[in-house]
Short mmCIF file of C-alpha atoms and ligand atoms in Angstrom, two decimals:
data_model
loop_
_atom_site.label_atom_id
_atom_site.label_comp_id
_atom_site.label_asym_id
_atom_site.label_seq_id
_atom_site.Cartn_x
_atom_site.Cartn_y
_atom_site.Cartn_z
CA SER A 1 0.00 0.00 0.00
CA LYS A 2 3.06 2.23 0.20
CA PHE A 3 4.96 3.77 -2.71
CA ILE A 4 8.60 2.83 -2.33
CA GLY A 5 10.29 3.79 -5.59
CA THR A 6 10.45 3.18 -9.33
CA LEU A 7 12.76 1.09 -11.38
CA THR A 8 13.42 1.84 -15.00
CA LEU A 9 14.74 -0.89 -17.27
CA GLN A 10 16.33 0.29 -20.47
CA PHE A 11 16.98 -2.08 -23.33
CA HIS A 12 19.56 -1.35 -26.00
CA HIS A 13 18.20 -3.95 -28.37
CA ARG A 14 14.75 -5.06 -29.11
CA PHE A 15 13.69 -7.29 -26.26
CA THR A 16 12.64 -10.83 -27.15
CA GLU A 17 13.70 -13.03 -24.24
CA THR A 18 10.55 -13.38 -22.13
CA VAL A 19 12.22 -15.94 -19.87
CA ALA A 20 14.87 -13.42 -18.91
CA LEU A 21 12.14 -10.87 -18.24
CA GLN A 22 10.35 -13.36 -16.03
CA LYS A 23 13.57 -14.02 -14.10
CA THR A 24 14.19 -10.30 -13.65
CA THR A 25 10.65 -9.80 -12.39
CA HIS A 26 11.09 -12.67 -9.98
CA LEU A 27 14.32 -11.21 -8.61
CA LEU A 28 12.73 -7.81 -8.32
CA ASN A 29 9.85 -9.34 -6.43
CA ILE A 30 12.14 -10.95 -3.89
CA GLY A 31 14.07 -7.72 -3.54
CA LEU A 32 10.87 -5.80 -2.95
CA MET A 33 9.65 -8.27 -0.37
CA ARG A 34 12.95 -7.97 1.49
CA LEU A 35 12.73 -4.23 1.36
CA LEU A 36 9.19 -4.30 2.75
CA ASP A 37 10.28 -6.71 5.42
CA ASP A 38 13.15 -4.38 6.39
CA ILE A 39 10.73 -1.50 6.61
CA ARG A 40 8.35 -3.53 8.76
CA ILE A 41 11.16 -4.62 11.09
CA LYS A 42 12.41 -1.05 11.35
CA GLU A 43 8.93 0.17 12.25
CA HIS A 44 8.57 -2.68 14.72
CA HIS A 45 11.89 -1.71 16.35
CA GLN A 46 10.86 1.93 16.53
CA LEU A 47 7.62 0.91 18.21
CA ILE A 48 9.45 -1.27 20.78
CA GLN A 49 11.91 1.56 21.43
CA ARG A 50 9.09 4.09 21.91
CA ILE A 51 7.30 1.78 24.36
CA LEU A 52 10.50 1.10 26.31
CA ASN A 53 11.41 4.79 26.44
CA GLY A 54 7.99 5.53 27.92
CA LEU A 55 8.65 3.22 30.88
CA ARG A 56 9.92 4.52 34.19
CA GLU A 57 12.14 1.54 34.95
CA ALA A 58 15.50 0.85 33.31
CA ILE A 59 14.95 -1.92 30.75
CA LEU A 60 17.16 -4.21 28.73
CA PHE A 61 15.02 -6.20 26.33
CA VAL A 62 16.39 -9.30 24.64
CA ASP A 63 14.26 -10.02 21.58
CA VAL A 64 15.01 -13.73 21.37
CA THR A 65 13.13 -14.36 18.10
CA ASN A 66 15.07 -11.76 16.16
CA THR A 67 18.22 -11.85 18.33
CA ASN A 68 18.08 -8.15 19.02
CA ILE A 69 18.81 -6.15 22.15
CA PHE A 70 17.00 -2.98 23.15
CA THR A 71 17.73 -0.61 26.02
CA ASN A 72 15.69 2.41 27.05
CA ARG A 73 16.56 5.94 28.12
CA VAL A 74 16.33 5.26 31.86
CA PHE A 75 18.67 2.31 31.38
CA HIS A 76 21.36 4.59 29.93
CA GLN A 77 20.85 7.08 32.74
CA LEU A 78 21.41 4.27 35.24
CA PHE A 79 24.38 2.76 33.38
CA PRO A 80 26.02 5.59 31.41
CA ASN A 81 29.10 3.41 30.84
CA TRP A 82 27.24 0.38 29.59
CA SER A 83 28.46 -1.02 26.31
CA PRO A 84 27.13 -4.25 24.84
CA SER A 85 29.78 -6.81 24.02
CA GLU A 86 30.64 -7.54 20.40
CA ASN A 87 29.19 -10.99 20.60
CA GLN A 88 25.65 -10.45 21.79
CA SER A 89 24.83 -14.02 21.07
CA GLU A 90 23.13 -16.88 22.84
CA ASN A 91 23.16 -17.96 26.45
CA LEU A 92 22.79 -14.45 27.77
CA ALA A 93 26.55 -14.47 28.39
CA PHE A 94 26.68 -10.87 27.25
CA VAL A 95 24.57 -9.84 30.26
CA ILE A 96 27.33 -11.01 32.58
CA GLU A 97 30.06 -9.56 30.39
CA ALA A 98 28.39 -6.18 30.03
CA PHE A 99 27.59 -5.87 33.72
CA GLU A 100 30.83 -7.23 35.11
CA SER A 101 32.22 -3.79 35.88
CA LEU A 102 28.85 -2.30 36.83
CA ILE A 103 27.68 -4.83 39.40
CA LEU A 104 29.90 -5.83 42.32
CA GLU A 105 28.63 -9.35 42.99
CA THR A 106 29.50 -10.91 39.61
CA ASP A 107 29.14 -14.47 40.92
CA ALA A 108 25.68 -13.77 42.23
CA LEU A 109 24.80 -12.15 38.89
CA TYR A 110 26.04 -15.23 37.07
CA ALA A 111 23.90 -17.52 39.27
CA TYR A 112 20.92 -15.23 38.79
CA VAL A 113 21.25 -15.25 35.00
CA GLU A 114 21.33 -19.06 35.17
CA GLN A 115 18.06 -18.98 37.14
CA ILE A 116 16.59 -16.65 34.51
CA LYS A 117 17.57 -19.08 31.74
CA VAL A 118 15.77 -21.90 33.55
CA GLY A 119 12.77 -19.67 34.23
CA PHE A 120 12.68 -18.68 30.56
CA GLU A 121 12.75 -22.32 29.41
CA HIS A 122 9.92 -23.31 31.74
CA ALA A 123 8.02 -20.00 31.67
CA SER A 124 8.23 -19.85 35.48
CA VAL A 125 8.55 -16.73 37.63
CA VAL A 126 12.04 -15.82 38.88
CA PRO A 127 12.02 -13.62 42.01
CA ALA A 128 13.80 -10.25 41.97
CA GLN A 129 17.35 -10.02 43.31
CA ASP A 130 19.30 -7.12 44.84
CA PHE A 131 22.82 -6.21 43.76
CA SER A 132 25.37 -3.62 44.81
CA MET A 133 27.04 -1.22 42.44
CA PRO A 134 30.27 0.77 42.90
CA ASP A 135 30.02 4.04 44.90
CA ASP A 136 27.65 2.48 47.43
CA ARG A 137 24.74 2.30 45.02
CA HIS A 138 22.10 -0.42 45.12
CA LEU A 139 20.06 -2.06 42.45
CA ARG A 140 17.15 -4.48 42.15
CA LEU A 141 16.95 -6.70 39.09
CA TYR A 142 14.16 -8.95 37.86
CA ALA A 143 13.15 -10.52 34.58
CA GLU A 144 9.81 -10.76 32.78
CA PHE A 145 9.31 -13.27 29.99
CA LEU A 146 7.33 -12.60 26.82
CA PRO A 147 4.78 -15.27 25.85
CA GLU A 148 5.98 -18.14 23.66
CA ARG A 149 9.60 -17.52 24.56
CA GLN A 150 9.79 -14.48 22.35
CA GLY A 151 11.91 -12.38 24.62
CA ILE A 152 13.18 -11.45 28.07
CA LEU A 153 12.77 -8.08 29.73
CA PHE A 154 15.46 -7.33 32.30
CA VAL A 155 14.10 -4.65 34.64
CA PHE A 156 16.56 -2.66 36.76
CA ARG A 157 15.54 -0.33 39.58
CA GLU A 158 17.96 1.79 41.59
CA ARG A 159 17.33 1.42 45.33
CA THR A 160 20.15 3.57 46.73
CA VAL A 161 17.83 6.14 48.37
CA GLU A 162 15.63 3.37 49.79
CA VAL A 163 18.58 1.38 51.13
CA ASN A 164 20.22 4.44 52.68
CA HIS A 165 16.95 5.43 54.29
CA ALA A 166 16.47 1.93 55.68
CA LYS A 167 20.08 1.97 57.00
CA LYS A 168 19.48 5.32 58.72
CA GLU A 169 16.20 4.06 60.17
CA GLN A 170 17.94 0.91 61.42
CA ASN A 171 20.69 3.01 62.91
CA PHE A 172 18.14 5.28 64.52
CA ILE A 173 16.26 2.32 65.99
CA SER A 174 19.44 1.07 67.65
CA VAL A 175 20.14 4.63 68.91
CA LEU A 176 16.52 4.89 70.04
CA SER A 177 16.58 1.59 71.92
CA HIS A 178 19.78 2.68 73.67
CA GLU A 179 18.29 6.12 74.41
CA LEU A 180 15.13 4.49 75.76
CA ARG A 181 17.00 2.09 77.95
CA THR A 182 19.08 4.78 79.68
CA PRO A 183 16.18 6.85 81.11
CA LEU A 184 14.18 3.70 81.85
CA ALA A 185 17.08 2.25 83.84
CA SER A 186 17.47 5.50 85.75
CA ILE A 187 13.72 5.71 86.53
CA GLU A 188 13.77 2.09 87.68
CA GLY A 189 16.88 2.62 89.82
CA PHE A 190 15.60 5.75 91.55
CA SER A 191 12.14 4.29 92.19
CA GLU A 192 13.75 1.16 93.71
CA LEU A 193 15.83 3.38 95.98
CA MET A 194 12.80 5.34 97.08
CA LEU A 195 10.81 2.17 97.77
CA HIS A 196 13.45 0.35 99.76
CA ARG A 197 15.32 3.08 101.62
CA SER A 198 14.21 5.73 104.00
CA LEU A 199 15.43 8.95 102.45
CA SER A 200 15.44 12.54 103.58
CA PRO A 201 12.74 14.73 101.97
CA SER A 202 15.39 16.70 100.07
CA LYS A 203 16.88 13.47 98.60
CA GLN A 204 13.38 12.23 97.75
CA ARG A 205 12.67 15.47 95.93
CA LYS A 206 15.96 15.29 94.03
CA TYR A 207 15.25 11.72 92.91
CA LEU A 208 11.70 12.57 91.91
CA GLU A 209 12.94 15.51 89.86
CA THR A 210 15.42 13.26 88.04
CA MET A 211 12.66 10.73 87.39
CA ARG A 212 10.41 13.45 86.02
CA SER A 213 13.05 14.82 83.65
CA GLU A 214 13.91 11.30 82.44
CA THR A 215 10.21 10.62 81.83
CA GLN A 216 9.97 13.85 79.84
CA ARG A 217 12.97 12.81 77.80
CA LEU A 218 11.39 9.44 77.08
CA SER A 219 8.15 11.02 76.08
CA GLN A 220 9.88 13.54 73.76
CA LEU A 221 11.87 10.77 72.09
CA LEU A 222 8.78 8.69 71.42
CA THR A 223 6.69 11.65 70.26
CA GLU A 224 9.32 12.77 67.76
CA PHE A 225 9.87 9.28 66.45
CA LEU A 226 6.17 8.57 65.99
CA ASP A 227 5.47 12.05 64.55
CA TYR A 228 8.21 11.69 62.02
CA GLN A 229 7.00 8.23 61.01
CA ARG A 230 3.47 9.58 60.52
CA LEU A 231 4.50 12.74 58.69
CA SER A 232 6.96 11.07 56.36
CA HIS A 233 4.39 8.45 55.41
CA GLN A 234 1.82 11.16 54.65
CA LYS A 235 -0.55 9.88 57.29
CA GLU A 236 -0.96 13.31 58.86
CA SER A 237 -4.08 15.38 58.34
CA TYR A 238 -3.94 19.14 58.28
CA HIS A 239 -6.68 21.33 59.79
CA LEU A 240 -6.50 24.69 58.13
CA GLU A 241 -7.77 27.88 59.64
CA SER A 242 -7.06 31.56 59.49
CA PHE A 243 -5.03 32.85 62.45
CA CYS A 244 -2.62 35.62 63.38
CA ILE A 245 0.96 34.41 63.11
CA GLU A 246 2.23 37.54 64.87
CA HIS A 247 0.09 36.69 67.88
CA MET A 248 1.45 33.13 67.94
CA LEU A 249 5.08 34.31 67.75
CA ILE A 250 4.62 36.87 70.56
CA GLU A 251 2.89 34.28 72.73
CA LEU A 252 5.67 31.71 72.17
CA THR A 253 8.57 34.10 72.80
CA GLU A 254 6.92 35.48 75.96
CA TRP A 255 6.30 31.98 77.24
CA LEU A 256 9.87 30.83 76.48
CA ASN A 257 11.29 33.94 78.19
CA VAL A 258 9.45 32.88 81.33
CA ALA A 259 10.08 29.12 80.98
CA THR A 260 13.84 29.44 80.29
CA SER A 261 15.69 32.06 82.24
CA THR A 262 18.94 31.09 80.49
CA HIS A 263 18.36 32.93 77.19
CA HIS A 264 16.90 36.25 76.13
CA LEU A 265 14.37 36.19 73.32
CA GLN A 266 13.53 39.40 71.47
CA ILE A 267 10.84 39.83 68.86
CA GLN A 268 10.36 42.31 66.04
CA THR A 269 7.16 42.48 63.98
CA ASN A 270 5.13 44.99 61.97
CA GLY A 271 1.74 44.21 63.45
CA PRO A 272 -0.98 41.58 63.09
CA CYS A 273 -0.66 39.19 60.17
CA LEU A 274 -3.24 36.58 59.17
CA ILE A 275 -2.27 33.33 57.47
CA THR A 276 -4.22 30.20 56.59
CA ALA A 277 -2.50 27.12 57.95
CA ASP A 278 -2.72 24.40 60.58
CA PRO A 279 -1.99 26.41 63.78
CA GLU A 280 -0.96 23.39 65.87
CA LYS A 281 1.56 22.23 63.28
CA ILE A 282 2.99 25.72 62.78
CA ARG A 283 3.31 26.15 66.55
CA ARG A 284 5.20 22.85 66.61
CA VAL A 285 7.66 24.08 63.96
CA LEU A 286 8.26 27.42 65.67
CA LEU A 287 8.76 25.80 69.05
CA ASN A 288 11.22 23.34 67.55
CA ILE A 289 13.35 26.02 65.89
CA LEU A 290 13.19 28.25 68.98
CA ASN A 291 14.16 25.34 71.25
CA ASN A 292 17.07 24.49 68.95
CA ALA A 293 18.23 28.12 69.12
CA ILE A 294 18.22 27.77 72.91
CA LYS A 295 19.79 24.29 72.95
CA TYR A 296 22.64 25.12 70.56
CA SER A 297 23.74 28.47 72.00
CA PRO A 298 25.53 29.30 75.26
CA VAL A 299 23.73 30.44 78.40
CA ASP A 300 22.93 34.16 78.52
CA SER A 301 22.94 34.65 74.77
CA ASN A 302 20.28 36.44 72.74
CA ILE A 303 17.77 34.99 70.29
CA GLN A 304 16.11 37.27 67.75
CA VAL A 305 12.73 36.50 66.26
CA SER A 306 11.35 38.59 63.40
CA LEU A 307 8.30 38.48 61.20
CA ALA A 308 7.95 40.09 57.77
CA CYS A 309 4.33 40.04 56.65
CA CYS A 310 4.30 40.46 52.86
CA GLU A 311 1.34 40.32 50.49
CA ALA A 312 1.91 36.79 49.22
CA GLU A 313 3.96 35.24 52.02
CA VAL A 314 5.27 35.63 55.54
CA ILE A 315 8.94 35.28 56.41
CA ILE A 316 9.81 34.28 59.95
CA THR A 317 13.48 34.54 60.95
CA ILE A 318 14.87 32.97 64.10
CA SER A 319 18.51 33.92 64.75
CA ASP A 320 20.88 32.89 67.50
CA ASP A 321 24.48 33.72 68.38
CA GLY A 322 25.27 30.12 69.23
CA TYR A 323 27.65 27.38 68.13
CA GLY A 324 26.70 27.61 64.45
CA ILE A 325 26.78 24.76 61.95
CA PRO A 326 29.87 23.64 59.98
CA LYS A 327 29.57 24.28 56.25
CA GLN A 328 29.90 20.59 55.34
CA ASP A 329 26.89 19.71 57.53
CA LEU A 330 24.51 22.27 56.03
CA PRO A 331 23.33 20.19 53.03
CA TYR A 332 22.28 17.31 55.32
CA LEU A 333 20.78 19.26 58.20
CA PHE A 334 17.18 18.47 57.26
CA ASP A 335 17.85 14.78 56.62
CA PRO A 336 16.19 12.44 59.12
CA TYR A 337 18.40 11.40 62.07
CA TYR A 338 21.18 13.79 61.04
CA ARG A 339 23.09 15.38 63.92
CA VAL A 340 26.20 17.55 63.71
CA GLU A 341 29.23 15.59 64.94
CA HIS A 342 30.74 18.42 66.91
CA ALA A 343 31.59 18.41 70.62
CA ASP A 344 29.33 21.41 71.41
CA HIS A 345 26.43 19.81 69.60
CA LEU A 346 26.90 16.29 70.92
CA GLN A 347 26.66 17.37 74.53
CA VAL A 348 23.06 18.39 73.75
CA GLN A 349 20.55 15.54 73.70
CA GLY A 350 18.61 15.13 70.49
CA THR A 351 17.20 12.77 67.93
CA GLY A 352 17.96 14.51 64.63
CA LEU A 353 14.27 14.39 63.80
CA GLY A 354 13.18 17.91 64.80
CA LEU A 355 14.29 19.62 61.57
CA PRO A 356 12.95 16.91 59.19
CA ILE A 357 9.59 17.20 60.97
CA CYS A 358 9.69 21.01 60.50
CA LYS A 359 10.57 20.60 56.83
CA GLU A 360 7.72 18.13 56.20
CA ILE A 361 5.20 20.45 57.85
CA ILE A 362 6.38 23.65 56.16
CA GLU A 363 6.55 22.04 52.71
CA ALA A 364 3.11 20.48 53.21
CA HIS A 365 1.92 24.09 53.60
CA GLY A 366 3.61 25.07 50.33
CA GLY A 367 6.42 26.90 52.16
CA ARG A 368 10.18 26.60 52.53
CA ILE A 369 12.61 26.39 55.42
CA THR A 370 16.29 27.32 54.97
CA VAL A 371 19.30 28.08 57.12
CA HIS A 372 22.32 30.39 57.07
CA SER A 373 24.98 29.54 59.58
CA GLU A 374 28.62 30.08 60.49
CA VAL A 375 30.55 28.16 63.11
CA GLY A 376 31.13 30.25 66.24
CA LYS A 377 28.86 33.06 65.03
CA GLY A 378 25.39 31.53 65.08
CA SER A 379 22.53 30.46 62.85
CA ASP A 380 19.55 32.06 61.12
CA PHE A 381 16.58 29.85 60.26
CA PHE A 382 14.15 31.26 57.69
CA ILE A 383 10.59 29.99 57.38
CA ARG A 384 8.56 31.14 54.41
CA LEU A 385 4.84 30.43 54.36
CA PRO A 386 2.33 31.46 51.71
CA ARG A 387 -0.53 33.59 53.04
CA ASP A 388 -2.83 32.49 50.23
CA GLU A 389 -5.43 29.92 51.20
CA GLU A 390 -5.62 28.64 47.64
CA TRP A 391 -2.78 26.18 48.04
CA ASN A 392 -3.65 22.55 47.96
CA THR A 393 -2.47 20.61 50.99
CA THR A 394 -2.66 17.21 49.37
CA ASN A 395 -0.60 18.36 46.42
CA ASN A 396 2.03 19.96 48.55
CA MET A 397 2.20 17.00 50.88
CA TYR A 398 2.79 14.79 47.88
CA LYS A 399 5.42 17.12 46.47
CA SER A 400 7.20 17.42 49.78
CA SER A 401 7.48 13.67 50.17
CA MET A 402 8.72 13.31 46.60
CA ASN A 403 11.47 15.83 47.28
CA ASN A 404 12.93 13.20 49.55
CA LEU A 405 14.12 15.62 52.14
CA GLN A 406 16.57 17.50 49.95
CA LEU A 407 16.78 21.14 50.89
CA GLY A 408 19.06 23.97 49.88
CA SER A 409 21.07 25.12 52.84
CA GLU A 410 23.28 28.11 52.63
CA GLU A 411 26.11 29.62 54.52
CA ARG A 412 25.30 32.36 56.98
CA GLY A 413 25.37 35.78 55.44
CA SER A 414 25.70 34.50 51.87
P1 ADP B 1 18.07 17.43 67.44
O1 ADP B 1 18.21 18.83 67.94
O2 ADP B 1 17.03 16.65 68.15
O3 ADP B 1 19.38 16.72 67.36
P2 ADP B 1 17.19 18.57 64.90
O4 ADP B 1 16.69 17.85 63.71
O5 ADP B 1 16.31 19.58 65.52
O6 ADP B 1 17.57 17.43 65.95
O7 ADP B 1 18.55 19.25 64.50
C1 ADP B 1 19.52 18.52 63.78
C2 ADP B 1 20.91 19.03 64.10
O8 ADP B 1 21.05 20.35 63.58
C3 ADP B 1 21.17 19.16 65.59
O9 ADP B 1 21.64 17.94 66.11
C4 ADP B 1 22.20 20.27 65.64
O10 ADP B 1 23.48 19.72 65.46
C5 ADP B 1 21.89 21.13 64.42
N1 ADP B 1 21.14 22.38 64.78
C6 ADP B 1 19.81 22.56 64.74
N2 ADP B 1 19.49 23.83 65.10
C7 ADP B 1 20.65 24.45 65.38
C8 ADP B 1 21.00 25.78 65.81
N3 ADP B 1 20.10 26.74 66.02
N4 ADP B 1 22.31 26.05 65.98
C9 ADP B 1 23.27 25.11 65.74
N5 ADP B 1 23.00 23.84 65.34
C10 ADP B 1 21.71 23.51 65.16
#
């Protein structure tokens, strides 16, 4: 049905040999059929390529019937250095050869490819397998078989973020169990003492105070852990209402000035400022950042709070003159369980979950939280929140979780 081209035959003498003409026609016919076949195959390849490129997973497709190999765009992003071997022949040997330098456990890969061969022969499912790549990257590989043994789809999925997150969570759980045991042991010890010994009222009071502060520590640990779990799995609901953020900031700073006599909080605002947000969650964020400013700065130092109420957004700045944050830690500060490994910081108890919780909440409101800091000079935390009530919580919650806790941190004063 398609016009391909024309062929002109020119004869120098009068043409009489019909047999020769028949033969020529026959040859032409075969040639044409091949040409059409080539076109069909080319179109078929383009279609396969388009389908593969539209997939989100990295794919290597072995077209067994036509002994062809296809890879998609995501595959080349995952393996920029991948080059198929010269001999892409049978036995899937090329898979091992081509991935030898890209996957660390070559023996395991070899065994897995053997399993795939068996699965392919018997059309049985082969479970996915995890592999490590250089530079501490992780990969999951599985194979899907086309009906009637027409082909094998190797599907690769990078799991580095997942694995690192699981490692951090595991690490946190061991830290958490240690942190839980310490206050529990101290509560148990002091209560035993109080039960079995007659103690002076002043000693009793001292022990009770220790038990109370240990209980508070336990409760804070558990609350932060559970809150972070809920927030990061998008199981939190947001109750939006219009309220005055200036009023909330004044209330919090006044209360902290009374509750902690060790630091001096000052506030600067331009008057009432209404925003639409979840007041409880915003209070939680502000309290967290203010408490950090107190925790990570020396006794008697000042903490400045300011509010800029603009038409489209509000900018809250909380600045301290404390220990500051080393430059190399800034990019990771909002990662879950991240704590600065510095003597001044480590003497303060913490979980490394406060800032990730703040980030989740602020981004769920369509806002941003950033930090400027310099070691020995102090830190400024900036919280930007839109004033507009048009933003869509669900959308922003989704976006914030997709961002996977990456946040631009900058140096103080830059
Ligand atoms: P936590 O305080 O429970 O350890 P956060 O997530 O609130 O956890 O903070 C993470 C880390 O960021 C802290 O361990 C601390 O090292 C650093 N940090 C947070 N706020 C400040 C601040 N105002 N000044 C200096 N360092 C800070």
